[in-house]
C-alpha atoms as one frame of an Amber mdcrd trajectory, in Angstrom:
protein
 -84.555-122.189 104.439 -83.374-123.026 100.775 -86.962-122.491  99.658 -86.672
-118.898 100.628 -83.112-118.614  99.061 -84.416-119.923  95.863 -87.554-117.731
  95.924 -85.595-114.385  96.893 -82.369-113.603  94.910 -81.576-110.785  97.280
 -79.757-111.130 100.558 -81.280-107.846 101.957 -82.760-104.660 101.423 -79.442
-103.259  99.985 -79.467-105.869  97.087 -83.118-105.046  96.275 -82.303-101.286
  96.415 -79.379-101.774  94.049 -81.652-103.924  91.599 -84.541-101.373  91.580
 -82.278 -98.195  91.075 -80.247-100.188  88.223 -83.530-100.907  86.565 -84.569
 -97.160  86.924 -81.192 -96.079  85.650 -81.548 -98.530  82.566 -84.999 -97.120
  81.772 -83.610 -93.721  81.861 -80.904 -94.624  79.543 -83.331 -96.276  77.140
 -85.445 -93.033  77.064 -82.849 -90.369  76.562 -79.659 -92.554  75.411 -77.731
 -91.576  78.519 -77.902 -92.405  82.170 -76.128 -89.021  82.985 -79.395 -87.379
  84.398 -79.726 -90.253  86.883 -76.123 -90.377  87.675 -76.035 -86.548  88.443
 -78.580 -86.851  91.086 -77.256 -86.172  94.520 -76.959 -89.159  96.774 -79.686
 -87.455  98.978 -81.985 -87.429  95.928 -81.047 -91.173  95.245 -82.186 -91.772
  98.897 -85.409 -89.674  98.559 -86.324 -91.712  95.544 -85.732 -95.138  97.278
 -87.532 -93.981 100.557 -90.488 -92.842  98.494 -90.698 -96.380  96.717 -90.517
 -97.963 100.156 -93.209 -95.825 101.680 -95.339 -95.780  98.396 -94.996 -91.970
  98.584 -96.020 -91.108  95.018 -95.808 -87.305  95.527 -92.139 -87.448  96.665
 -91.311 -90.009  94.036 -93.023 -87.909  91.471 -90.910 -84.924  92.276 -87.661
 -86.904  91.873 -88.818 -88.807  88.813 -89.831 -85.461  87.136 -86.136 -84.414
  86.986 -85.319 -87.503  85.320 -87.895 -87.724  82.407 -87.947 -86.430  78.840
 -88.948 -82.750  78.772 -90.544 -83.498  75.279 -91.236 -86.232  72.595 -88.479
 -84.960  70.309 -86.022 -85.558  73.343 -87.291 -89.124  74.150 -85.450 -91.635
  71.986 -87.400 -94.534  73.380 -90.119 -95.675  75.877 -88.673 -98.080  78.466
 -90.780-101.196  77.842 -90.267-104.853  79.196 -92.447-107.340  77.393 -93.062
-110.331  79.615 -94.153-113.306  77.375 -96.180-115.589  79.640 -97.628-118.997
  78.645 -99.458-121.598  80.286 -97.753-124.976  80.390 -99.648-128.175  81.203
 -96.551-129.933  82.126 -94.460-127.238  83.932 -97.206-124.860  85.078 -96.133
-121.591  83.281 -93.367-120.126  81.310 -92.267-116.591  81.307 -89.647-114.915
  79.379 -88.770-110.903  79.377 -87.838-109.027  76.327 -86.269-105.703  76.390
 -86.706-103.920  73.154 -86.402-100.362  71.734 -89.659 -98.676  71.587 -89.679
 -95.368  69.732 -92.550 -93.175  70.933 -92.965 -91.695  67.396 -92.572 -93.108
  63.886 -90.738 -91.427  61.063 -93.688 -89.094  60.361 -93.968 -87.995  63.761
 -97.117 -89.884  64.475 -97.358 -91.533  68.265 -96.329 -95.168  68.083 -99.015
 -97.525  69.764 -98.914-100.879  71.504 -99.721-102.342  68.098 -96.827-100.695
  66.461 -94.484-102.027  69.229 -95.446-105.482  69.112 -95.245-105.237  65.295
 -91.731-104.257  65.717 -90.740-106.353  68.723 -92.673-109.520  68.563 -94.639
-109.811  65.054 -95.946-113.444  66.013 -98.140-111.897  68.653-100.100-110.340
  65.791-102.129-111.535  62.842-103.617-109.424  60.298-103.114-106.173  62.559
-104.979-107.864  65.475-103.766-110.010  68.182-103.264-113.601  67.329-105.730
-116.137  68.699-105.817-116.450  72.464-103.157-113.721  72.983-103.766-110.905
  75.342-101.732-107.915  76.182-102.036-106.828  79.790-100.755-103.766  81.843
-101.219-103.806  85.610-103.718-106.609  85.391-105.996-104.956  82.544-106.167
-105.645  78.881-104.596-102.799  76.884-106.147-101.691  73.622-103.802-102.095
  70.666-104.339 -98.291  69.727-102.873 -97.093  73.125-100.139 -94.765  72.368
 -96.764 -95.982  74.064 -95.853 -92.542  75.461 -99.170 -92.131  77.348 -98.570
 -95.446  78.884 -95.040 -94.247  80.010 -96.531 -91.121  81.383 -99.651 -92.723
  83.296 -98.799 -96.389  83.697 -95.253 -97.044  84.295 -94.161 -98.948  87.252
 -91.839 -97.594  90.091 -88.840 -98.746  88.121 -89.875 -96.377  85.197 -90.670
 -99.171  82.994 -93.935 -99.868  81.211 -94.459-103.700  81.880 -96.586-105.255
  79.274 -97.488-108.889  79.688 -98.263-110.882  76.550-100.521-113.741  77.895
-100.234-116.724  75.457-102.688-119.736  75.412 -99.754-122.376  75.774 -96.014
-123.214  75.154 -96.559-124.249  71.578 -96.855-120.428  70.936 -93.622-119.905
  72.496 -91.904-122.391  70.058 -93.219-120.077  67.351 -91.890-116.878  68.931
 -88.331-118.547  69.596 -87.927-119.651  65.937
């Protein structure tokens, strides 16, 4: 039906696989500044990674993912973060935009960057006087995230299967979105 076609932009599993693997490759590129590690995986390892995702086989997934991750914080140029800006809209239901922004794991002094540091860099209107603006919540996997949480810790322990940390900034209404878009 046309409703299904509107909801699902994929014509089959091959499209979904291509989309997920491209997102994974993009995350690796953001982290180390090159997709070479991902591109050097043998086709068998690509298929192992995809099959592990399909079967929710985290052990196998982790074995392949480990080959792709930064080996230390110095090597890691950025944490792969997608910031989803979600606001309620009484007229249209809801509105969601996605921001992809560089998220260095460390500052110039070598201190771990936190969620607050990332928001201050990527989307300052979400903060007011070092705290979240009124009505704003930052969520990860449905849970509120403390602003002092290190980004790299989130990358290690709470990234999704596409290797991105997906933060959701839930805002009270679209009028806040107008402020963000200025």
